[in-house]
Amino acid sequence: QEFANQLTSSAGQTTAFGSVVTGIFQGVGQQLTQFAGQGINAVKGWIQSGVQMNASLEQTQVAFTTLLGSAQEATGFLEELRAFSAATPFEFPELADASRRLLAFKFTASEIIPMMTAIGDTVGALGGGAAEIQRVVFALGQMQSKGRIANEELMQLAELGVPVYQILGDAFGKSTAEIQEMVSKGLLPAKEGINVLVAGFNELYGGSMVAQSQTFNGLMSTLKDNVNLALGAFTGGIFDTAKLALIDLGNLVSNPAFQQFAS
C-alpha cells in the first residue's frame, strides 16, 4: 500500500512538473511571438520612414533643380546643405525649406549657406527654432523683393530680439531715429542693408550654432537627421521599385481597355 501511495505521489509530481515545463515553453513561445511581431512592425516602420524620406528628398531635388536651373547644380547644393545641417542643431528638411525660400526671393546659391549660417547663429543664440528661422528668412526676403529696407520687416526681426536698428546705426554712424527716418524714406537699398544686417548677425552671434549643436537637443537633432538620411539610403532600392510599380499601375488604370472593363 505504501509503495502504491509513493507511486501515485510520484506520478502526481511528474504531472505537475510537466505542466510547469509546458507552461514555461508556452510563455517563452508567446514572448518570442510578441518580440517577432514587434520586430516586424519596427522594420515596417523603418521602411515606411525611409520611403517617405526618399519621396521628400525627390521633391526637394526637383524644387532646387527648378530654382537653380540645373539638376547637377541642385545636387551639389543639397550635398553642401546636408553637410551644413550635420554641424548645426537644425534638421535638414527645415534648412532646405528656408534655403528654397531664399532662392525664391532671388538670392544667389552662393549667398545661401553664408546667410543660413548667420541666420542659424542668430536664431540659435536667441533660443529659437525652425519657426524663427522662417520668420528671419521671410523678413530678409521681403526686403529683397521690395528692393529696399523697410521698417515693417525690421520690426519683425526686432520682435525676435535682434537689435536691427543698432546694427544699422553702428554701420552707418547714425542714431536709431536717423536710421528709422532713412528707412521710412526708402533711402537704404536692400542689398546694402541686408549685407550690413547679415554682417551684424555674424558679429553678435557668430558661432552660437556650434555651441547649440553640442547640447542634448542639438545632438538629438543631429542624430535624427543622420538616422533619417541613413534610412533613406537603405530603402533607396525599395523606393525605386515602389515608384516603378506606381507608374505601371497608373498606366494600367489609364488604359481605355481597363476603364471599359472596370465599368
Tab-separated table of N, CA, C and O in Angstrom, residues 32-141:
chain	number	residue	atom	x	y	z
A	32	LEU	N	8.350	35.061	-27.596
A	32	LEU	CA	9.049	35.089	-28.888
A	32	LEU	C	8.132	35.596	-29.997
A	32	LEU	O	8.552	36.377	-30.862
A	33	THR	N	6.874	35.157	-29.949
A	33	THR	CA	5.906	35.622	-30.947
A	33	THR	C	5.692	37.127	-30.835
A	33	THR	O	5.635	37.839	-31.837
A	34	GLN	N	5.604	37.589	-29.581
A	34	GLN	CA	5.407	39.024	-29.352
A	34	GLN	C	6.612	39.824	-29.840
A	34	GLN	O	6.474	40.848	-30.514
A	35	PHE	N	7.831	39.318	-29.496
A	35	PHE	CA	9.044	40.008	-29.933
A	35	PHE	C	9.155	40.020	-31.453
A	35	PHE	O	9.546	41.028	-32.055
A	36	ALA	N	8.799	38.896	-32.055
A	36	ALA	CA	8.864	38.805	-33.519
A	36	ALA	C	7.892	39.799	-34.148
A	36	ALA	O	8.226	40.484	-35.126
A	37	GLY	N	6.681	39.887	-33.573
A	37	GLY	CA	5.693	40.845	-34.091
A	37	GLY	C	6.173	42.271	-33.954
A	37	GLY	O	6.031	43.083	-34.873
A	38	GLN	N	6.779	42.574	-32.790
A	38	GLN	CA	7.316	43.920	-32.585
A	38	GLN	C	8.436	44.218	-33.565
A	38	GLN	O	8.547	45.331	-34.088
A	39	GLY	N	9.282	43.193	-33.807
A	39	GLY	CA	10.385	43.383	-34.749
A	39	GLY	C	9.887	43.641	-36.159
A	39	GLY	O	10.398	44.520	-36.859
A	40	ILE	N	8.873	42.887	-36.574
A	40	ILE	CA	8.301	43.075	-37.907
A	40	ILE	C	7.693	44.466	-38.037
A	40	ILE	O	7.881	45.159	-39.040
A	41	ASN	N	6.967	44.899	-36.983
A	41	ASN	CA	6.360	46.236	-37.007
A	41	ASN	C	7.425	47.321	-37.058
A	41	ASN	O	7.260	48.334	-37.736
A	42	ALA	N	8.533	47.085	-36.323
A	42	ALA	CA	9.623	48.068	-36.332
A	42	ALA	C	10.237	48.180	-37.721
A	42	ALA	O	10.490	49.288	-38.215
A	43	VAL	N	10.471	47.027	-38.360
A	43	VAL	CA	11.043	47.029	-39.715
A	43	VAL	C	10.096	47.737	-40.683
A	43	VAL	O	10.527	48.523	-41.532
A	44	LYS	N	8.795	47.432	-40.561
A	44	LYS	CA	7.810	48.102	-41.417
A	44	LYS	C	7.874	49.613	-41.222
A	44	LYS	O	7.814	50.389	-42.182
A	45	GLY	N	7.971	50.039	-39.955
A	45	GLY	CA	8.047	51.475	-39.665
A	45	GLY	C	9.286	52.113	-40.254
A	45	GLY	O	9.232	53.214	-40.805
A	46	TRP	N	10.428	51.391	-40.153
A	46	TRP	CA	11.679	51.909	-40.724
A	46	TRP	C	11.571	52.043	-42.238
A	46	TRP	O	12.008	53.043	-42.814
A	47	ILE	N	11.007	51.019	-42.868
A	47	ILE	CA	10.874	51.061	-44.329
A	47	ILE	C	9.955	52.204	-44.743
A	47	ILE	O	10.251	52.946	-45.687
A	48	GLN	N	8.836	52.355	-44.028
A	48	GLN	CA	7.908	53.437	-44.349
A	48	GLN	C	8.567	54.793	-44.191
A	48	GLN	O	8.428	55.668	-45.050
A	49	SER	N	9.322	54.968	-43.080
A	49	SER	CA	10.018	56.242	-42.858
A	49	SER	C	11.054	56.489	-43.950
A	49	SER	O	11.213	57.613	-44.437
A	50	GLY	N	11.772	55.422	-44.343
A	50	GLY	CA	12.783	55.568	-45.384
A	50	GLY	C	12.188	55.930	-46.725
A	50	GLY	O	12.721	56.786	-47.445
A	51	VAL	N	11.072	55.296	-47.078
A	51	VAL	CA	10.403	55.607	-48.345
A	51	VAL	C	9.888	57.046	-48.328
A	51	VAL	O	10.018	57.781	-49.323
A	52	GLN	N	9.314	57.464	-47.203
A	52	GLN	CA	8.836	58.846	-47.087
A	52	GLN	C	9.992	59.838	-47.201
A	52	GLN	O	9.857	60.892	-47.827
A	53	MET	N	11.134	59.485	-46.591
A	53	MET	CA	12.309	60.344	-46.690
A	53	MET	C	12.768	60.461	-48.138
A	53	MET	O	13.076	61.558	-48.623
A	54	ASN	N	12.793	59.354	-48.873
A	54	ASN	CA	13.185	59.392	-50.284
A	54	ASN	C	12.214	60.215	-51.113
A	54	ASN	O	12.626	60.949	-52.018
A	55	ALA	N	10.922	60.096	-50.810
A	55	ALA	CA	9.924	60.882	-51.535
A	55	ALA	C	10.125	62.369	-51.280
A	55	ALA	O	10.046	63.192	-52.203
A	56	SER	N	10.415	62.719	-50.028
A	56	SER	CA	10.653	64.124	-49.684
A	56	SER	C	11.922	64.646	-50.352
A	56	SER	O	11.949	65.766	-50.887
A	57	LEU	N	12.983	63.833	-50.343
A	57	LEU	CA	14.239	64.233	-50.982
A	57	LEU	C	14.062	64.412	-52.488
A	57	LEU	O	14.669	65.309	-53.087
A	58	GLU	N	13.248	63.556	-53.078
A	58	GLU	CA	12.989	63.665	-54.513
A	58	GLU	C	12.291	64.987	-54.839
A	58	GLU	O	12.654	65.683	-55.794
A	59	GLN	N	11.286	65.342	-54.035
A	59	GLN	CA	10.586	66.614	-54.243
A	59	GLN	C	11.526	67.795	-54.033
A	59	GLN	O	11.469	68.789	-54.771
A	60	THR	N	12.395	67.674	-53.018
A	60	THR	CA	13.372	68.741	-52.759
A	60	THR	C	14.323	68.889	-53.932
A	60	THR	O	14.645	70.003	-54.349
A	61	GLN	N	14.774	67.760	-54.475
A	61	GLN	CA	15.670	67.785	-55.639
A	61	GLN	C	15.009	68.475	-56.824
A	61	GLN	O	15.628	69.312	-57.500
A	62	VAL	N	13.742	68.144	-57.077
A	62	VAL	CA	13.010	68.758	-58.192
A	62	VAL	C	12.867	70.259	-57.976
A	62	VAL	O	13.070	71.068	-58.899
A	63	ALA	N	12.519	70.669	-56.745
A	63	ALA	CA	12.328	72.091	-56.445
A	63	ALA	C	13.622	72.875	-56.662
A	63	ALA	O	13.624	73.942	-57.288
A	64	PHE	N	14.746	72.341	-56.170
A	64	PHE	CA	16.015	73.059	-56.305
A	64	PHE	C	16.531	73.008	-57.745
A	64	PHE	O	17.216	73.939	-58.176
A	65	THR	N	16.214	71.956	-58.465
A	65	THR	CA	16.579	71.909	-59.877
A	65	THR	C	15.869	73.020	-60.642
A	65	THR	O	16.465	73.687	-61.494
A	66	THR	N	14.600	73.231	-60.320
A	66	THR	CA	13.833	74.300	-60.969
A	66	THR	C	14.403	75.669	-60.608
A	66	THR	O	14.578	76.534	-61.476
A	67	LEU	N	14.715	75.870	-59.325
A	67	LEU	CA	15.198	77.177	-58.858
A	67	LEU	C	16.609	77.480	-59.368
A	67	LEU	O	16.917	78.622	-59.695
A	68	LEU	N	17.452	76.456	-59.443
A	68	LEU	CA	18.847	76.659	-59.848
A	68	LEU	C	19.064	76.435	-61.340
A	68	LEU	O	20.109	76.803	-61.874
A	69	GLY	N	18.077	75.804	-61.989
A	69	GLY	CA	18.164	75.612	-63.434
A	69	GLY	C	19.034	74.465	-63.872
A	69	GLY	O	19.301	74.303	-65.070
A	70	SER	N	19.474	73.625	-62.937
A	70	SER	CA	20.349	72.519	-63.293
A	70	SER	C	20.258	71.434	-62.235
A	70	SER	O	20.402	71.720	-61.031
A	71	ALA	N	20.053	70.189	-62.658
A	71	ALA	CA	19.997	69.069	-61.716
A	71	ALA	C	21.347	68.863	-61.046
A	71	ALA	O	21.424	68.557	-59.853
A	72	GLN	N	22.421	69.055	-61.811
A	72	GLN	CA	23.760	68.876	-61.261
A	72	GLN	C	24.052	69.929	-60.195
A	72	GLN	O	24.591	69.617	-59.122
A	73	GLU	N	23.683	71.176	-60.478
A	73	GLU	CA	23.901	72.244	-59.502
A	73	GLU	C	23.042	72.020	-58.261
A	73	GLU	O	23.489	72.267	-57.132
A	74	ALA	N	21.819	71.548	-58.464
A	74	ALA	CA	20.929	71.269	-57.341
A	74	ALA	C	21.509	70.172	-56.454
A	74	ALA	O	21.492	70.278	-55.217
A	75	THR	N	22.046	69.110	-57.069
A	75	THR	CA	22.634	68.010	-56.315
A	75	THR	C	23.825	68.491	-55.488
A	75	THR	O	23.951	68.165	-54.299
A	76	GLY	N	24.690	69.295	-56.104
A	76	GLY	CA	25.844	69.824	-55.395
A	76	GLY	C	25.448	70.721	-54.241
A	76	GLY	O	26.025	70.651	-53.146
A	77	PHE	N	24.438	71.556	-54.478
A	77	PHE	CA	23.983	72.469	-53.427
A	77	PHE	C	23.398	71.693	-52.253
A	77	PHE	O	23.671	72.002	-51.082
A	78	LEU	N	22.576	70.678	-52.540
A	78	LEU	CA	21.933	69.912	-51.475
A	78	LEU	C	22.952	69.104	-50.675
A	78	LEU	O	22.793	68.932	-49.464
A	79	GLU	N	23.999	68.618	-51.328
A	79	GLU	CA	25.068	67.914	-50.607
A	79	GLU	C	25.767	68.873	-49.645
A	79	GLU	O	26.086	68.510	-48.508
A	80	GLU	N	25.990	70.103	-50.096
A	80	GLU	CA	26.604	71.111	-49.242
A	80	GLU	C	25.679	71.453	-48.074
A	80	GLU	O	26.126	71.625	-46.935
A	81	LEU	N	24.386	71.510	-48.354
A	81	LEU	CA	23.415	71.833	-47.305
A	81	LEU	C	23.325	70.700	-46.280
A	81	LEU	O	23.170	70.958	-45.080
A	82	ARG	N	23.442	69.440	-46.728
A	82	ARG	CA	23.424	68.309	-45.794
A	82	ARG	C	24.628	68.368	-44.855
A	82	ARG	O	24.505	68.109	-43.656
A	83	ALA	N	25.785	68.687	-45.409
A	83	ALA	CA	26.983	68.803	-44.578
A	83	ALA	C	26.817	69.940	-43.577
A	83	ALA	O	27.224	69.830	-42.413
A	84	PHE	N	26.192	71.025	-44.016
A	84	PHE	CA	25.943	72.161	-43.145
A	84	PHE	C	24.990	71.765	-42.012
A	84	PHE	O	25.213	72.097	-40.845
A	85	SER	N	23.929	71.019	-42.355
A	85	SER	CA	22.938	70.639	-41.339
A	85	SER	C	23.546	69.715	-40.293
A	85	SER	O	23.142	69.724	-39.134
A	86	ALA	N	24.531	68.903	-40.705
A	86	ALA	CA	25.161	67.970	-39.767
A	86	ALA	C	25.945	68.697	-38.679
A	86	ALA	O	26.201	68.139	-37.615
A	87	ALA	N	26.322	69.947	-38.933
A	87	ALA	CA	27.106	70.716	-37.962
A	87	ALA	C	26.249	71.723	-37.201
A	87	ALA	O	26.777	72.569	-36.485
A	88	THR	N	24.940	71.633	-37.354
A	88	THR	CA	24.042	72.590	-36.709
A	88	THR	C	23.002	71.853	-35.865
A	88	THR	O	22.802	70.648	-36.030
A	89	PRO	N	22.315	72.577	-34.969
A	89	PRO	CA	21.243	71.948	-34.191
A	89	PRO	C	19.927	71.873	-34.958
A	89	PRO	O	18.919	71.432	-34.418
A	90	PHE	N	19.944	72.310	-36.222
A	90	PHE	CA	18.730	72.308	-37.037
A	90	PHE	C	18.764	71.135	-38.013
A	90	PHE	O	19.830	70.684	-38.425
A	91	GLU	N	17.588	70.653	-38.379
A	91	GLU	CA	17.496	69.476	-39.233
A	91	GLU	C	17.454	69.857	-40.708
A	91	GLU	O	17.046	70.962	-41.073
A	92	PHE	N	17.877	68.910	-41.533
A	92	PHE	CA	17.996	69.160	-42.974
A	92	PHE	C	16.694	69.651	-43.618
A	92	PHE	O	16.732	70.609	-44.396
A	93	PRO	N	15.530	69.036	-43.347
A	93	PRO	CA	14.303	69.492	-44.024
A	93	PRO	C	13.983	70.964	-43.783
A	93	PRO	O	13.595	71.675	-44.714
A	94	GLU	N	14.177	71.435	-42.535
A	94	GLU	CA	13.857	72.838	-42.255
A	94	GLU	C	14.872	73.778	-42.881
A	94	GLU	O	14.514	74.877	-43.348
A	95	LEU	N	16.134	73.357	-42.937
A	95	LEU	CA	17.151	74.178	-43.598
A	95	LEU	C	16.930	74.200	-45.108
A	95	LEU	O	17.126	75.240	-45.755
A	96	ALA	N	16.516	73.068	-45.662
A	96	ALA	CA	16.228	73.014	-47.096
A	96	ALA	C	15.053	73.920	-47.444
A	96	ALA	O	15.077	74.622	-48.461
A	97	ASP	N	14.038	73.924	-46.593
A	97	ASP	CA	12.871	74.773	-46.837
A	97	ASP	C	13.251	76.248	-46.771
A	97	ASP	O	12.827	77.052	-47.615
A	98	ALA	N	14.059	76.614	-45.766
A	98	ALA	CA	14.493	78.004	-45.644
A	98	ALA	C	15.361	78.411	-46.837
A	98	ALA	O	15.226	79.519	-47.383
A	99	SER	N	16.242	77.522	-47.279
A	99	SER	CA	17.105	77.809	-48.432
A	99	SER	C	16.281	77.967	-49.703
A	99	SER	O	16.570	78.835	-50.540
A	100	ARG	N	15.282	77.114	-49.845
A	100	ARG	CA	14.406	77.214	-51.025
A	100	ARG	C	13.706	78.572	-51.065
A	100	ARG	O	13.582	79.182	-52.133
A	101	ARG	N	13.269	79.055	-49.912
A	101	ARG	CA	12.608	80.357	-49.856
A	101	ARG	C	13.571	81.481	-50.235
A	101	ARG	O	13.203	82.419	-50.946
A	102	LEU	N	14.807	81.389	-49.748
A	102	LEU	CA	15.791	82.418	-50.084
A	102	LEU	C	16.066	82.435	-51.586
A	102	LEU	O	16.190	83.511	-52.188
A	103	LEU	N	16.171	81.262	-52.179
A	103	LEU	CA	16.365	81.200	-53.634
A	103	LEU	C	15.165	81.780	-54.371
A	103	LEU	O	15.322	82.474	-55.384
A	104	ALA	N	13.967	81.512	-53.861
A	104	ALA	CA	12.757	82.052	-54.485
A	104	ALA	C	12.719	83.577	-54.386
A	104	ALA	O	12.145	84.242	-55.256
A	105	PHE	N	13.358	84.126	-53.351
A	105	PHE	CA	13.436	85.578	-53.189
A	105	PHE	C	14.589	86.184	-54.000
A	105	PHE	O	14.935	87.348	-53.830
A	106	LYS	N	15.211	85.350	-54.842
A	106	LYS	CA	16.247	85.793	-55.781
A	106	LYS	C	17.603	86.052	-55.144
A	106	LYS	O	18.426	86.810	-55.688
A	107	PHE	N	17.867	85.422	-54.011
A	107	PHE	CA	19.240	85.392	-53.528
A	107	PHE	C	19.975	84.325	-54.337
A	107	PHE	O	19.369	83.343	-54.779
A	108	THR	N	21.266	84.501	-54.545
A	108	THR	CA	22.022	83.540	-55.346
A	108	THR	C	22.412	82.323	-54.505
A	108	THR	O	22.456	82.390	-53.271
A	109	ALA	N	22.710	81.222	-55.187
A	109	ALA	CA	23.077	79.986	-54.492
A	109	ALA	C	24.317	80.182	-53.619
A	109	ALA	O	24.406	79.620	-52.521
A	110	SER	N	25.267	80.989	-54.098
A	110	SER	CA	26.496	81.211	-53.323
A	110	SER	C	26.245	82.023	-52.054
A	110	SER	O	27.062	81.998	-51.130
A	111	GLU	N	25.126	82.743	-52.001
A	111	GLU	CA	24.805	83.539	-50.815
A	111	GLU	C	24.098	82.726	-49.734
A	111	GLU	O	24.071	83.137	-48.573
A	112	ILE	N	23.513	81.580	-50.109
A	112	ILE	CA	22.602	80.874	-49.206
A	112	ILE	C	23.288	80.353	-47.950
A	112	ILE	O	22.843	80.642	-46.827
A	113	ILE	N	24.356	79.571	-48.090
A	113	ILE	CA	24.994	78.975	-46.919
A	113	ILE	C	25.524	80.040	-45.962
A	113	ILE	O	25.289	79.946	-44.749
A	114	PRO	N	26.239	81.091	-46.452
A	114	PRO	CA	26.649	82.153	-45.521
A	114	PRO	C	25.464	82.823	-44.829
A	114	PRO	O	25.540	83.121	-43.617
A	115	MET	N	24.378	83.059	-45.567
A	115	MET	CA	23.204	83.673	-44.949
A	115	MET	C	22.566	82.733	-43.933
A	115	MET	O	22.177	83.157	-42.836
A	116	MET	N	22.450	81.448	-44.289
A	116	MET	CA	21.856	80.490	-43.372
A	116	MET	C	22.715	80.325	-42.119
A	116	MET	O	22.189	80.092	-41.018
A	117	THR	N	24.024	80.459	-42.265
A	117	THR	CA	24.909	80.397	-41.106
A	117	THR	C	24.620	81.551	-40.161
A	117	THR	O	24.479	81.366	-38.946
A	118	ALA	N	24.531	82.759	-40.728
A	118	ALA	CA	24.249	83.945	-39.912
A	118	ALA	C	22.867	83.854	-39.282
A	118	ALA	O	22.685	84.179	-38.099
A	119	ILE	N	21.883	83.424	-40.060
A	119	ILE	CA	20.512	83.300	-39.546
A	119	ILE	C	20.447	82.227	-38.455
A	119	ILE	O	19.842	82.428	-37.397
A	120	GLY	N	21.074	81.081	-38.707
A	120	GLY	CA	21.069	79.995	-37.728
A	120	GLY	C	21.753	80.380	-36.437
A	120	GLY	O	21.266	80.061	-35.339
A	121	ASP	N	22.889	81.091	-36.536
A	121	ASP	CA	23.573	81.557	-35.333
A	121	ASP	C	22.693	82.511	-34.534
A	121	ASP	O	22.617	82.433	-33.303
A	122	THR	N	22.019	83.408	-35.246
A	122	THR	CA	21.162	84.395	-34.581
A	122	THR	C	19.983	83.725	-33.892
A	122	THR	O	19.707	83.976	-32.708
A	123	VAL	N	19.295	82.883	-34.618
A	123	VAL	CA	18.124	82.196	-34.054
A	123	VAL	C	18.543	81.278	-32.913
A	123	VAL	O	17.884	81.218	-31.875
A	124	GLY	N	19.658	80.562	-33.091
A	124	GLY	CA	20.131	79.678	-32.037
A	124	GLY	C	20.493	80.434	-30.775
A	124	GLY	O	20.181	79.994	-29.666
A	125	ALA	N	21.152	81.585	-30.928
A	125	ALA	CA	21.552	82.384	-29.769
A	125	ALA	C	20.343	82.927	-29.017
A	125	ALA	O	20.383	83.093	-27.794
A	126	LEU	N	19.268	83.191	-29.738
A	126	LEU	CA	18.065	83.747	-29.122
A	126	LEU	C	17.078	82.665	-28.688
A	126	LEU	O	15.955	82.975	-28.273
A	127	GLY	N	17.495	81.398	-28.797
A	127	GLY	CA	16.667	80.303	-28.309
A	127	GLY	C	15.525	79.913	-29.221
A	127	GLY	O	14.572	79.269	-28.778
A	128	GLY	N	15.605	80.282	-30.492
A	128	GLY	CA	14.534	79.960	-31.432
A	128	GLY	C	14.766	78.645	-32.145
A	128	GLY	O	15.746	77.936	-31.896
A	129	GLY	N	13.828	78.343	-33.046
A	129	GLY	CA	13.911	77.100	-33.805
A	129	GLY	C	13.510	77.314	-35.244
A	129	GLY	O	13.712	78.405	-35.809
A	130	ALA	N	12.890	76.299	-35.827
A	130	ALA	CA	12.541	76.333	-37.244
A	130	ALA	C	11.603	77.486	-37.577
A	130	ALA	O	11.749	78.136	-38.611
A	131	ALA	N	10.622	77.752	-36.711
A	131	ALA	CA	9.652	78.821	-36.971
A	131	ALA	C	10.343	80.177	-37.028
A	131	ALA	O	10.023	81.023	-37.877
A	132	GLU	N	11.306	80.389	-36.133
A	132	GLU	CA	12.020	81.669	-36.101
A	132	GLU	C	12.949	81.815	-37.309
A	132	GLU	O	13.131	82.924	-37.833
A	133	ILE	N	13.537	80.699	-37.745
A	133	ILE	CA	14.350	80.745	-38.962
A	133	ILE	C	13.504	81.217	-40.132
A	133	ILE	O	13.921	82.078	-40.923
A	134	GLN	N	12.306	80.679	-40.250
A	134	GLN	CA	11.416	81.069	-41.341
A	134	GLN	C	11.031	82.544	-41.247
A	134	GLN	O	10.908	83.228	-42.271
A	135	ARG	N	10.849	83.053	-40.046
A	135	ARG	CA	10.494	84.471	-39.873
A	135	ARG	C	11.625	85.384	-40.339
A	135	ARG	O	11.396	86.400	-40.999
A	136	VAL	N	12.859	85.022	-39.972
A	136	VAL	CA	14.013	85.827	-40.404
A	136	VAL	C	14.166	85.753	-41.919
A	136	VAL	O	14.383	86.775	-42.588
A	137	VAL	N	14.042	84.548	-42.459
A	137	VAL	CA	14.147	84.366	-43.915
A	137	VAL	C	13.088	85.192	-44.629
A	137	VAL	O	13.371	85.866	-45.633
A	138	PHE	N	11.864	85.157	-44.132
A	138	PHE	CA	10.769	85.886	-44.765
A	138	PHE	C	11.008	87.391	-44.705
A	138	PHE	O	10.761	88.111	-45.684
A	139	ALA	N	11.497	87.897	-43.566
A	139	ALA	CA	11.763	89.331	-43.425
A	139	ALA	C	12.839	89.781	-44.407
A	139	ALA	O	12.683	90.798	-45.109
A	140	LEU	N	13.945	89.025	-44.482
A	140	LEU	CA	15.015	89.386	-45.421
A	140	LEU	C	14.535	89.244	-46.867
A	140	LEU	O	14.894	90.058	-47.727
A	141	GLY	N	13.717	88.234	-47.117
A	141	GLY	CA	13.182	88.045	-48.465
A	141	GLY	C	12.272	89.174	-48.894
A	141	GLY	O	12.299	89.601	-50.061
